[in-house]
Coordinates of C-alpha atoms and ligand atoms in Angstrom, one line a residue:
X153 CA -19.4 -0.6 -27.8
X154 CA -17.5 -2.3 -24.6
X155 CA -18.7 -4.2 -22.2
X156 CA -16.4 -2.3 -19.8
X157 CA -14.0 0.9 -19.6
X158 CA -12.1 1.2 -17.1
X159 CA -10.6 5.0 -16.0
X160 CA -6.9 4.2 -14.6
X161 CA -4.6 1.5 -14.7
X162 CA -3.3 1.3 -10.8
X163 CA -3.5 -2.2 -9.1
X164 CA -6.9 -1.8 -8.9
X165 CA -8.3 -0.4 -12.6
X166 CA -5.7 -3.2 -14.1
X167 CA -7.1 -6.1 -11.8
X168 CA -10.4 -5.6 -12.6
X169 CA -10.1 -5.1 -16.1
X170 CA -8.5 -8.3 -16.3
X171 CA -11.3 -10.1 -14.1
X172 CA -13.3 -9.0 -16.8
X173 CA -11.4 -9.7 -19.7
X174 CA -10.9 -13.3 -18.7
X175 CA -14.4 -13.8 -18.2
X176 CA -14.9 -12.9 -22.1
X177 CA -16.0 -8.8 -21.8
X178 CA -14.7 -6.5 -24.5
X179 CA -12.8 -4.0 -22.1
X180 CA -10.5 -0.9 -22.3
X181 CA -8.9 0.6 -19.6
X182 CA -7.9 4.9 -20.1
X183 CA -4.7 6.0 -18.6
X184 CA -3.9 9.6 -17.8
X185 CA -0.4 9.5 -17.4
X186 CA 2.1 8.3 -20.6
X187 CA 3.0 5.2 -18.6
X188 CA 0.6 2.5 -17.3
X189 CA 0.6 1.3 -13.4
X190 CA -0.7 4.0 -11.0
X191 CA 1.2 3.3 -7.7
X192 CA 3.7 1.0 -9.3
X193 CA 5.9 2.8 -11.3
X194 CA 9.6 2.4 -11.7
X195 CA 11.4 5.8 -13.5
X196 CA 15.2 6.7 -13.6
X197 CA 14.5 9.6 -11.1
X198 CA 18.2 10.2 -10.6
X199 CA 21.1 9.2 -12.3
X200 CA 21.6 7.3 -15.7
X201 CA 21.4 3.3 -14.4
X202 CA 19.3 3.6 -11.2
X203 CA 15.8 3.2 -11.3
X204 CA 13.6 3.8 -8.5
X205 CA 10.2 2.3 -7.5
X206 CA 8.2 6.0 -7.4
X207 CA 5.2 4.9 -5.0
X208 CA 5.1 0.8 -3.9
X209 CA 8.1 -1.2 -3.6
X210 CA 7.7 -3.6 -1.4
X211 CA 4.6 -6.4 -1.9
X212 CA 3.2 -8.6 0.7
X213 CA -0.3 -7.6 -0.2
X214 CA 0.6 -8.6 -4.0
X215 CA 1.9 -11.9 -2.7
X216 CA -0.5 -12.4 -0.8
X217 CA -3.2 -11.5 -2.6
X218 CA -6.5 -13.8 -3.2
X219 CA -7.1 -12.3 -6.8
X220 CA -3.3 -11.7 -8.2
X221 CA -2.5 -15.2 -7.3
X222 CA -4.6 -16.8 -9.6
X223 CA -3.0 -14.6 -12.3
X224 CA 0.1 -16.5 -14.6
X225 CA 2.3 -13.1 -14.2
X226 CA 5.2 -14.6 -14.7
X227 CA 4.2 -15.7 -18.1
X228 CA 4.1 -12.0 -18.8
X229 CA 7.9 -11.2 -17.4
X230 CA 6.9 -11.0 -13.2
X231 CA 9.3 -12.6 -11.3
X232 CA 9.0 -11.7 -7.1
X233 CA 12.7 -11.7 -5.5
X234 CA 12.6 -12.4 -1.7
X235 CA 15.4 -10.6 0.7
X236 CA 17.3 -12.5 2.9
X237 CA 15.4 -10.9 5.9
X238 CA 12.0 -8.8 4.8
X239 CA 12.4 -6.0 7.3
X240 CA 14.8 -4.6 9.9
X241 CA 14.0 -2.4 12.8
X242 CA 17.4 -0.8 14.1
X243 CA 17.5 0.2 17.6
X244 CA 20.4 3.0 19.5
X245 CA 22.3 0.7 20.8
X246 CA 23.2 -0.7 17.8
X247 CA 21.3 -3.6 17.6
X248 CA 18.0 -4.3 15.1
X249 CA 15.1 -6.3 15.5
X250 CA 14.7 -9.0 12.3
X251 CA 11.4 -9.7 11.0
X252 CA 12.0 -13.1 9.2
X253 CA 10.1 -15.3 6.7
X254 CA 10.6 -17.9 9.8
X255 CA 7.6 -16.5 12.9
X256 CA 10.6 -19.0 15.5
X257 CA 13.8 -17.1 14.4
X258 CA 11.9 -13.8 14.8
X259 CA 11.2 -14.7 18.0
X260 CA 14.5 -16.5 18.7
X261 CA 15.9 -12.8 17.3
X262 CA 13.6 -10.6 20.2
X263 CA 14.6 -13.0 22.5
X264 CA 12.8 -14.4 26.2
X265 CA 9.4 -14.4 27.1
X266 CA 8.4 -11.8 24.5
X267 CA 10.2 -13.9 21.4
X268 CA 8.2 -16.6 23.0
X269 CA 4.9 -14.6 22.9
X270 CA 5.8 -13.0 19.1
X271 CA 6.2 -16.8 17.6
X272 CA 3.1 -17.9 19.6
X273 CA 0.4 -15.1 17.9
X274 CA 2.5 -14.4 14.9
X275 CA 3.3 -18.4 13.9
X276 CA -1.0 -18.7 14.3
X277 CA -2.1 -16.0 12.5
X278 CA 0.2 -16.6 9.8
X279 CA -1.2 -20.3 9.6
X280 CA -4.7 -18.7 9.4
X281 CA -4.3 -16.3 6.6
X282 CA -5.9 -17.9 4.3
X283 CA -8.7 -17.7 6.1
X284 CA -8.8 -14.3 7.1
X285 CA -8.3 -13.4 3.9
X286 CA -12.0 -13.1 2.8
X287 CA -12.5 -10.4 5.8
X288 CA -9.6 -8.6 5.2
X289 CA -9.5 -8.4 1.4
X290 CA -12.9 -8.3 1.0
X291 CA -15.6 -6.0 0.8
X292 CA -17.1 -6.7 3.9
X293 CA -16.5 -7.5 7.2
X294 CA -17.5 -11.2 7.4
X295 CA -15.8 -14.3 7.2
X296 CA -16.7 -18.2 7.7
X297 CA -14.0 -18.8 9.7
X298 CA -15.6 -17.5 13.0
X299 CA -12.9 -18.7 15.2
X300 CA -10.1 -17.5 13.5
X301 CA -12.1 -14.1 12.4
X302 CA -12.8 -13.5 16.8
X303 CA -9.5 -14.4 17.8
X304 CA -7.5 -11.4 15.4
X305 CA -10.8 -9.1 15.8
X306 CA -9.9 -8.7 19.5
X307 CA -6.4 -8.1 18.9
X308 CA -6.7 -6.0 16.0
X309 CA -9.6 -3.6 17.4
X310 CA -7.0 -2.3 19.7
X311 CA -4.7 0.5 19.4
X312 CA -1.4 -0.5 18.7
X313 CA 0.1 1.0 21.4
X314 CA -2.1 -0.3 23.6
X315 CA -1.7 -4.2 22.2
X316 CA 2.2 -3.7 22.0
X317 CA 2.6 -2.6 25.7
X318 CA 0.1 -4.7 27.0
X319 CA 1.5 -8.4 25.1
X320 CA 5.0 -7.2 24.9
X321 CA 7.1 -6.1 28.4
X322 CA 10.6 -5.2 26.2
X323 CA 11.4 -2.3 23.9
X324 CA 12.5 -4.8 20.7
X325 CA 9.1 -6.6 20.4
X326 CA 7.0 -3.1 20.9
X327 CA 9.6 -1.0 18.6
X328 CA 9.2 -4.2 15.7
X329 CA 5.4 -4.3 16.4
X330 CA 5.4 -0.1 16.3
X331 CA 7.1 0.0 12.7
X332 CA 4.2 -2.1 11.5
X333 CA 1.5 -0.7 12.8
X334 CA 3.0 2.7 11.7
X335 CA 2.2 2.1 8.0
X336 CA -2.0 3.0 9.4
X337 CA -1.0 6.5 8.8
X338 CA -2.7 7.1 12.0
X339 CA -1.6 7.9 15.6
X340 CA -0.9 4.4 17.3
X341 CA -3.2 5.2 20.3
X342 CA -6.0 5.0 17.5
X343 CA -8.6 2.1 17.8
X344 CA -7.9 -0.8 15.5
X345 CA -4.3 0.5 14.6
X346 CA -3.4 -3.0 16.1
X347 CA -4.6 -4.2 12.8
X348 CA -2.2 -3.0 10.6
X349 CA 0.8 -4.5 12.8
X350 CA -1.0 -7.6 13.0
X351 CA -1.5 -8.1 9.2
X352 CA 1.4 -6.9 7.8
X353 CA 3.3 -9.4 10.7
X354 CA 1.6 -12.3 9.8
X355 CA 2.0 -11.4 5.4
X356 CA 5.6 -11.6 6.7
X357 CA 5.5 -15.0 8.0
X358 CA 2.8 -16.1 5.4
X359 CA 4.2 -15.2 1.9
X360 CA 6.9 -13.2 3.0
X361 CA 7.5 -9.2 1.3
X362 CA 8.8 -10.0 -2.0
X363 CA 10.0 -7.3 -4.6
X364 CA 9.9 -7.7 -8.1
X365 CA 12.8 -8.0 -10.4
X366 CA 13.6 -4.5 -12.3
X367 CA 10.7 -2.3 -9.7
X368 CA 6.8 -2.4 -8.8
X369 CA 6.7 -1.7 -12.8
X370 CA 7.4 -5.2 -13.7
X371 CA 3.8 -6.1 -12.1
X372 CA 2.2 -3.5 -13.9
X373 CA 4.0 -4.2 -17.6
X374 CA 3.1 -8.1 -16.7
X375 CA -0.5 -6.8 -15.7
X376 CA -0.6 -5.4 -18.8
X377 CA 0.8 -7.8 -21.0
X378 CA -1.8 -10.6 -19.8
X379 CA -4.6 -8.2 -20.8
X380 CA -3.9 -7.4 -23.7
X381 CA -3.1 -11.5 -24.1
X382 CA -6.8 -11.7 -22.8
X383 CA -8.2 -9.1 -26.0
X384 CA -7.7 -6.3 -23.7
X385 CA -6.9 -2.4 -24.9
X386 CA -5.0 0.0 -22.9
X387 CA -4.8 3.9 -24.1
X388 CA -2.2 5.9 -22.3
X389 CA -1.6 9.7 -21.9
X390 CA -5.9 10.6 -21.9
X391 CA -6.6 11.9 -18.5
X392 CA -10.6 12.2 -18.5
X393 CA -12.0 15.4 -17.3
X394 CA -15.9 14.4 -17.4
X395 CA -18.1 11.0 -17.9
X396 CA -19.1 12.3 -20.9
X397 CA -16.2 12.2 -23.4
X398 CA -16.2 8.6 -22.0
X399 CA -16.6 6.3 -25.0
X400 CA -19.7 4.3 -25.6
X401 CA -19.6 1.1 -23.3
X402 CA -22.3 -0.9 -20.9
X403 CA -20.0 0.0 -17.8
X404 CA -18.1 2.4 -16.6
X405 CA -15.1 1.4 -13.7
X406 CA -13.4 4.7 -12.0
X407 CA -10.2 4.0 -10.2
X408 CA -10.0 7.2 -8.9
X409 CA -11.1 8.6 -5.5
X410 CA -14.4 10.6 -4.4
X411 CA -13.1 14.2 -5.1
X412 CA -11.9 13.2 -8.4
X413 CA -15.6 11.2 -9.1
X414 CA -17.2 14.5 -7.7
X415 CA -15.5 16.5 -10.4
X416 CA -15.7 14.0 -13.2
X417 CA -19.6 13.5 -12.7
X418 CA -20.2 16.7 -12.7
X419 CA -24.2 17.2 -11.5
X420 CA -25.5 14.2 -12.8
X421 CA -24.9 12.3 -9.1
X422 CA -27.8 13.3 -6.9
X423 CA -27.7 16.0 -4.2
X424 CA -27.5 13.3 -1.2
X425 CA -24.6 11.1 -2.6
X426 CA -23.1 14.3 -3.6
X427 CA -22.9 15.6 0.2
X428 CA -21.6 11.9 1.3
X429 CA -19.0 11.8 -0.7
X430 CA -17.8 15.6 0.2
X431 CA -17.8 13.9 3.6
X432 CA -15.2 11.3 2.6
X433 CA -11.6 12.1 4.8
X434 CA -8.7 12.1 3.2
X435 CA -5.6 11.5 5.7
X436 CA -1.7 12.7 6.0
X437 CA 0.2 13.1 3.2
X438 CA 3.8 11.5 2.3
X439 CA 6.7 12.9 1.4
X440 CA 9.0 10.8 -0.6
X441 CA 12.6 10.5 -1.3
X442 CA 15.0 8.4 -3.5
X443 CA 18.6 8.0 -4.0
X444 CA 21.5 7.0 -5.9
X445 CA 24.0 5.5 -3.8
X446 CA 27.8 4.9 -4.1
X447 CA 27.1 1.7 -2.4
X448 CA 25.1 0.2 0.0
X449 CA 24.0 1.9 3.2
X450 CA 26.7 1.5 6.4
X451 CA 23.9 0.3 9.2
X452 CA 25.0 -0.5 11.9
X453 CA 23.3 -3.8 12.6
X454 CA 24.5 -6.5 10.1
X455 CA 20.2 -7.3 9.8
X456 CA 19.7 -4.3 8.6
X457 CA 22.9 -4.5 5.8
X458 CA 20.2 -8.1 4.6
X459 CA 17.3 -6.6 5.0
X460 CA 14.3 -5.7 2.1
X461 CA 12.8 -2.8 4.0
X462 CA 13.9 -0.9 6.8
X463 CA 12.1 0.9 9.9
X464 CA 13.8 3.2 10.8
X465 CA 12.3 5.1 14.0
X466 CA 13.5 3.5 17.0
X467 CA 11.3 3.2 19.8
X468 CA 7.6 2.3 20.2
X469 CA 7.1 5.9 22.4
X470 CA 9.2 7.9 19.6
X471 CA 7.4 6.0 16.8
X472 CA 3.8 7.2 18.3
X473 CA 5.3 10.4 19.4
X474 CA 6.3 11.6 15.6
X475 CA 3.0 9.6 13.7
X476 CA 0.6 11.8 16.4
X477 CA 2.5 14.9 15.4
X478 CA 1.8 14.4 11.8
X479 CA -2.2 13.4 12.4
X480 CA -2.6 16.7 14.0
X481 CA -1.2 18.9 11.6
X482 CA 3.0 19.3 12.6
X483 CA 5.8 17.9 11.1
X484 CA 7.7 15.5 13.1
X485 CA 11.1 16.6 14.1
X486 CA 12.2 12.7 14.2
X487 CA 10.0 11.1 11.8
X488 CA 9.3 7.4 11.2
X489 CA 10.9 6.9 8.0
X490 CA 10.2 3.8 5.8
X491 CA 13.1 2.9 3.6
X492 CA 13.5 0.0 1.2
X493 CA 17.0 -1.1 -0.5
X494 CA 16.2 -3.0 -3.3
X495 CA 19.9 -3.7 -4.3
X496 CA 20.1 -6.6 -1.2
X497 CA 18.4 -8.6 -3.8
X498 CA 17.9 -7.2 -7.6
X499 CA 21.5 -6.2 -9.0
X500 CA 18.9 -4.6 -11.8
X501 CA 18.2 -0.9 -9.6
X502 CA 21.6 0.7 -10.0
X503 CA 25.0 0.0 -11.8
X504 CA 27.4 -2.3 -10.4
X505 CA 28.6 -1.5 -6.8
X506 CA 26.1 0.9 -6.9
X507 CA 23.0 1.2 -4.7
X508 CA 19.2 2.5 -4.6
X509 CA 17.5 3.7 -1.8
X510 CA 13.7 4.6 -1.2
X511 CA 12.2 6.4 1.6
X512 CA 9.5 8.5 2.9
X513 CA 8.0 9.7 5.5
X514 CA 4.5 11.0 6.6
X515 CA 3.9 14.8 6.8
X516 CA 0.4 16.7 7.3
X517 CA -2.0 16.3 4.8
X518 CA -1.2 18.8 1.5
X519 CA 2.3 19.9 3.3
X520 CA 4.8 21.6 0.9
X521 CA 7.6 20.9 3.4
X522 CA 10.9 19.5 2.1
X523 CA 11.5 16.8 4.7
X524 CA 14.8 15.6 3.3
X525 CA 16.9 16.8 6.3
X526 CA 15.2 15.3 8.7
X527 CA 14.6 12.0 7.4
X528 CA 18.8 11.9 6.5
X529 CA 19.4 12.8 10.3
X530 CA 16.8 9.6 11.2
X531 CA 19.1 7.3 8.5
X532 CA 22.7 8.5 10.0
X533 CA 21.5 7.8 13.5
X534 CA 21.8 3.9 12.5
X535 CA 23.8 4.1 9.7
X536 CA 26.6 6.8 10.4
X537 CA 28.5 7.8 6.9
X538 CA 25.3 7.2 5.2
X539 CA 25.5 11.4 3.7
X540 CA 29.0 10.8 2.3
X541 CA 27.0 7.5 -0.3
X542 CA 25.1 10.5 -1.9
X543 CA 25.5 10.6 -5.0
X544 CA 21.8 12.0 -6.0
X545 CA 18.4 12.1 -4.9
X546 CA 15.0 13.4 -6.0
X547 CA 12.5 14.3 -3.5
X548 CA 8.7 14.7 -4.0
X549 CA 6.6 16.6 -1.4
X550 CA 3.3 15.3 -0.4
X551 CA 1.9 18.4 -2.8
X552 CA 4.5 16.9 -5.4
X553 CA 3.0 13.8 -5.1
X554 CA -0.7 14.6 -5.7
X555 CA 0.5 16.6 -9.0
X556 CA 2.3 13.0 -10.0
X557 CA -0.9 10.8 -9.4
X558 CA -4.2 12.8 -9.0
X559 CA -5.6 9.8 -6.8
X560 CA -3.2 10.6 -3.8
X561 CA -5.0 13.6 -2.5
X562 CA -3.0 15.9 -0.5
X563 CA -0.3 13.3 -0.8
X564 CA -2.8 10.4 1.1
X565 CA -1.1 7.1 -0.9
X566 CA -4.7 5.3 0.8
X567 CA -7.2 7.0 -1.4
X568 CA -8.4 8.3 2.1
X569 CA -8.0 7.2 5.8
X570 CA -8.3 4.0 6.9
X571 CA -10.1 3.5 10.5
X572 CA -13.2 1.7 11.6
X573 CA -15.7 4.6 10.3
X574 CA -14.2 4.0 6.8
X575 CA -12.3 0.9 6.5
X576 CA -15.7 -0.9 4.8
X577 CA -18.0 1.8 4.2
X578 CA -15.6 3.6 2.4
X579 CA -16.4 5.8 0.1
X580 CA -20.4 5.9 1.4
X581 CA -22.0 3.1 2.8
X582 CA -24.1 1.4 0.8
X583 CA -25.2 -2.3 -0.3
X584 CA -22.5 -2.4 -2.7
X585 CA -19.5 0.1 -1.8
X586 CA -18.2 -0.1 -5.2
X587 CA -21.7 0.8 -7.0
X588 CA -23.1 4.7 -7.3
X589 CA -26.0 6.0 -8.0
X590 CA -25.6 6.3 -11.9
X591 CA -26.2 2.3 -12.2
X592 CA -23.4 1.6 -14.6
X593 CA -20.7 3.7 -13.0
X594 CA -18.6 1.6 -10.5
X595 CA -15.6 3.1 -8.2
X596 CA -12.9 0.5 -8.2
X597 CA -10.5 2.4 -6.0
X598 CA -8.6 2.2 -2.8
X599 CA -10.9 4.5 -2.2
X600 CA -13.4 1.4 -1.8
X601 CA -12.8 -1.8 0.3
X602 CA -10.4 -2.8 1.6
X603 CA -8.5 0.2 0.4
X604 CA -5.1 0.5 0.5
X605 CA -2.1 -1.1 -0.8
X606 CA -0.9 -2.8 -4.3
X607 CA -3.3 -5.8 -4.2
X608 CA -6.0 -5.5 -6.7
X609 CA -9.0 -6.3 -4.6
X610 CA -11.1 -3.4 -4.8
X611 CA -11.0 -3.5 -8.7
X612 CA -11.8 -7.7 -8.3
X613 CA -14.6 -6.8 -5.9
X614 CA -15.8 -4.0 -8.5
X615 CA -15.1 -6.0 -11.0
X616 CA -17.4 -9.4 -9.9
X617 CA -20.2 -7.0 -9.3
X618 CA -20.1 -5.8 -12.8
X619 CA -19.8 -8.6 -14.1
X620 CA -23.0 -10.2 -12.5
X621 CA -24.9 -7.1 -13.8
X622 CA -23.7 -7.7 -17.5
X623 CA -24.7 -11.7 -17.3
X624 CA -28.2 -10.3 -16.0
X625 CA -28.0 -7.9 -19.1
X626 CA -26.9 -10.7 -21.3
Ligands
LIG840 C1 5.5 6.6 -1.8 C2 4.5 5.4 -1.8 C3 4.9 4.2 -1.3 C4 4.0 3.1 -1.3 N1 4.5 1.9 -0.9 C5 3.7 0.8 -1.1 C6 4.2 -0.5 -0.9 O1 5.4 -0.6 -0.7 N2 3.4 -1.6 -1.0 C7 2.1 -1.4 -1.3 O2 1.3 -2.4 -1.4 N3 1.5 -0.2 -1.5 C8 2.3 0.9 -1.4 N4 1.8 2.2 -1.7 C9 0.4 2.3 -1.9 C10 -0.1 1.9 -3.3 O3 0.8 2.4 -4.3 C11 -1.5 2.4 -3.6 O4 -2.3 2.0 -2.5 C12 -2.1 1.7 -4.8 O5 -1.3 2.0 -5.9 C13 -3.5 2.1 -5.1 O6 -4.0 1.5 -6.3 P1 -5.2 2.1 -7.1 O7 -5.3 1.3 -8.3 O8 -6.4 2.3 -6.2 O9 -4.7 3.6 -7.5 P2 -3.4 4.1 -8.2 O10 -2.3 3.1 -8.2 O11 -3.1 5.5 -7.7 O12 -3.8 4.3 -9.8 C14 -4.7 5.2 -10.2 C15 -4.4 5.5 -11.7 O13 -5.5 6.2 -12.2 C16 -5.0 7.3 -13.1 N5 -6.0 8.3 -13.1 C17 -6.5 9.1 -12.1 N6 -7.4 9.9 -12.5 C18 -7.5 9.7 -13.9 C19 -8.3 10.3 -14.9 N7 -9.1 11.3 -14.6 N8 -8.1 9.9 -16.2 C20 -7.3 8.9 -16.4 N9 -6.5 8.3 -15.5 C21 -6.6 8.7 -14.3 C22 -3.7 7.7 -12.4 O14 -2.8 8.4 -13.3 C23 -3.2 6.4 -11.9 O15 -2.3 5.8 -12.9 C24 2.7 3.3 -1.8 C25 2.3 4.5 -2.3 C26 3.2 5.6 -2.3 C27 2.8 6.9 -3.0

């Protein structure tokens, strides 16, 4: 009998089986796939010697999460490589935009009044994250910190595009601001896309967006590695199909999203929760591309040649433009593309003089469309030549990528939109959003607060309310 099995070893079904494990419960945590880590696995998806991060790549959540700090990863093999500048944002004239570890050189690097104004909110907010975090990791809303809490509510409630024209009067500052916000998923003009901007801005400045050595599956394998340390079991390759052929244990953790829990429970959930949860929206999809590289990609900016990640979209207006076309069902003709070069700082990817690059872009929810055109056209328009590095690349449609990982529904990599009406009620609301009506199941998703993202809270959160149900037990 165990204390606790856990469906799914993503961020989330790893984190809190390891919560739980270190607190002494007999767990065992049931993969479907062959290999362990969800949304952070590394594969050789092109040619012998590169290896490509398939989903995440790029961690300021991890970093800068509450739970995955405490945990003595590198112990277990983890070791977080910083880029000499965490994100570029090239621009058509040639120049980029520099996000730095530094909130003053950012500034220094968008220059006058709105420089001024970026290292002004950015420097403060970043001084303040640890004590936002228990709002904006946690399951609800609420935070001690009143002060700091009010001042980035105001800001973040607002759209982005909104925030960015109204603090910033140039094109760099909104564009920078734009690229951030843009990983919502949502159309900027969307209440509270500010939010998204604002954290991932101040994660930059805080704890910076680290990569690990050797791909996102170094953070898995170490995830691993410490729970088994801890007496933990991990079975790969068993993808459940019902509760039932569960094994016998006192709880049950899902990390898997409402349509998948629907299924799994079959009729045992009753007919009100049932209906809830078929109310749960699942957003756009992503369609995701990686290459092997004869070297590293030509930018034109030297920030960009330095840079971790790369946003590559241009302007604030075009950024909106292409993130509205894909909420409403079209695929943009210039889409926002998000890429990430991991060679500026882990020789590991790709053989010597030889570079990795991972991209994608967000399409319409479920879309089939091959988007590899257009996001190569977005790429050459700041790094001309960039075609002629081919030397591979494997792409994976947003359809493609909910047959890889049965949690990204219609290709959503959120386990379901993210905006006010489901950012802390998600899946249902209820007293505890990670609890369900069957009393010892437990959703431990990013499908539960606060959703998204490689950073292990929603299987912490599950994971502490378990485990004050099995000391009540006990
Ligand atoms: C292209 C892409 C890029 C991304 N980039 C980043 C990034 O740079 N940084 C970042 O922080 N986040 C990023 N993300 C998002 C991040 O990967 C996810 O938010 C995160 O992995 C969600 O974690 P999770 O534990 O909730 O679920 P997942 O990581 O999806 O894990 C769920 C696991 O459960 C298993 N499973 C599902 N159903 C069953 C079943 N019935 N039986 C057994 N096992 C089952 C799945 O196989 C999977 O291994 C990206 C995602 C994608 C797709």
């Amino acid at each position: 009998m165990y204390d606790a099995v856990i469906v799914g070893s993503g961020p989330n079904g790893l984190a809190a089986a390891i919560f739980l494990a270190r607190a002494g419960a007999r767990v065992l945590v049931i993969e479907g796939e062959a290999t362990v880590g969800g949304g952070m696995r590394t594969a050789p998806l092109t040619l012998p010697g590169f290896r490509h991060d398939v989903c995440s790549a790029v961690h300021p959540l991890g970093m800068g999460s509450p739970f995955l700090r405490t945990l003595p990863l590198a112990d277990y093999g983890l070791e977080w490589l910083a880029p000499p500048i965490p994100l570029a944002h090239p621009l058509d004239d040639g120049s980029a935009v520099a996000l730095y570890r530094d909130a003053a050189m950012t500034g220094a690097g968008i220059g006058g009044p709105d420089g001024e104004r970026w290292r002004e909110r950015m420097e403060r907010l970043a001084h303040a994250w640890p004590r936002l975090t228990p709002a904006l990791l946690g399951p609800r809303p609420f935070s001690p910190h009143l002060l700091n809490w009010a001042r980035f509510g105001l800001s973040a409630l607002q759209s982005a595009s909104f925030f960015a024209r109204r603090t910033f009067a140039g094109e760099r500052a909104r564009a920078l601001f734009a690229g951030l916000a843009g990983h919502a998923i949502r159309p900027l003009e969307r209440p509270a896309t500010a939010s998204v901007g604002l954290v991932l801005g101040m994660l930059a400045h805080a704890v910076g967006w680290p990569l690990p050595r050797g791909g996102s599956q170094a953070l898995a394998d170490a995830m691993v590695r410490y729970l088994r340390a801890l007496g933990g079991e991990v079975v790969c390759g068993w993808m459940v199909e019902m509760l039932a052929e569960l094994p016998p244990a006192r709880h049950y953790l899902l990390d898997i999203t409402p349509r998948q829990f629907l299924r799994m429970a079959g009729d045992s959930l009753p007919g009100a929760y049932r209906t809830r949860l078929a109310g749960y929206r699942y957003g756009p999809g992503v369609f995701k591309l990686d290459y092997a590289l004869a070297g590293p990609v030509p930018w034109t900016a030297p920030e960009c040649r330095a840079a971790g990640t790369v946003h590559v979209g241009g302007t604030l207006a075009e950024i909106a433009a292409g993130e509205r076309e894909v909420w409403y069902g079209r695929h943009a003709l210039r889409p926002y593309v998000l890429a990430v070069q991991p060679g500026v700082v882990d020789e590991s990817r790709a053989p010597a003089g030889k570079q990795t690059l991972w991209a994608y872009c967000h399409v319409p929810h479920n879309s089939d469309v091959d988007m590899s055109h257009a996001v190569e056209e977005q790429i050459e328009r700041f790094a001309p030549g960039f075609r002629e590095l081919i030397l591979a690349r494997s792409a994976r449609t947003a359809q493609a990528m909910h047959a890889y990982n049965p949690n990204y529904i219609g290709g959503d990599i959120n386990g379901g939109v993210q905006d006010l009406g489901q950012m802390w009620t998600r899946p249902v609301p209820r007293l505890s959003p990670y609890s369900t009506p069957l009393g010892n199941v437990w959703l431990c998703s990013s499908a539960t607060p606060p959703g998204g993202g490689v950073h292990g809270m929603c299987g912490y959160h599950a994971a502490r309310a378990v485990m004050g149900r099995l000391k009540i037990e006990d």
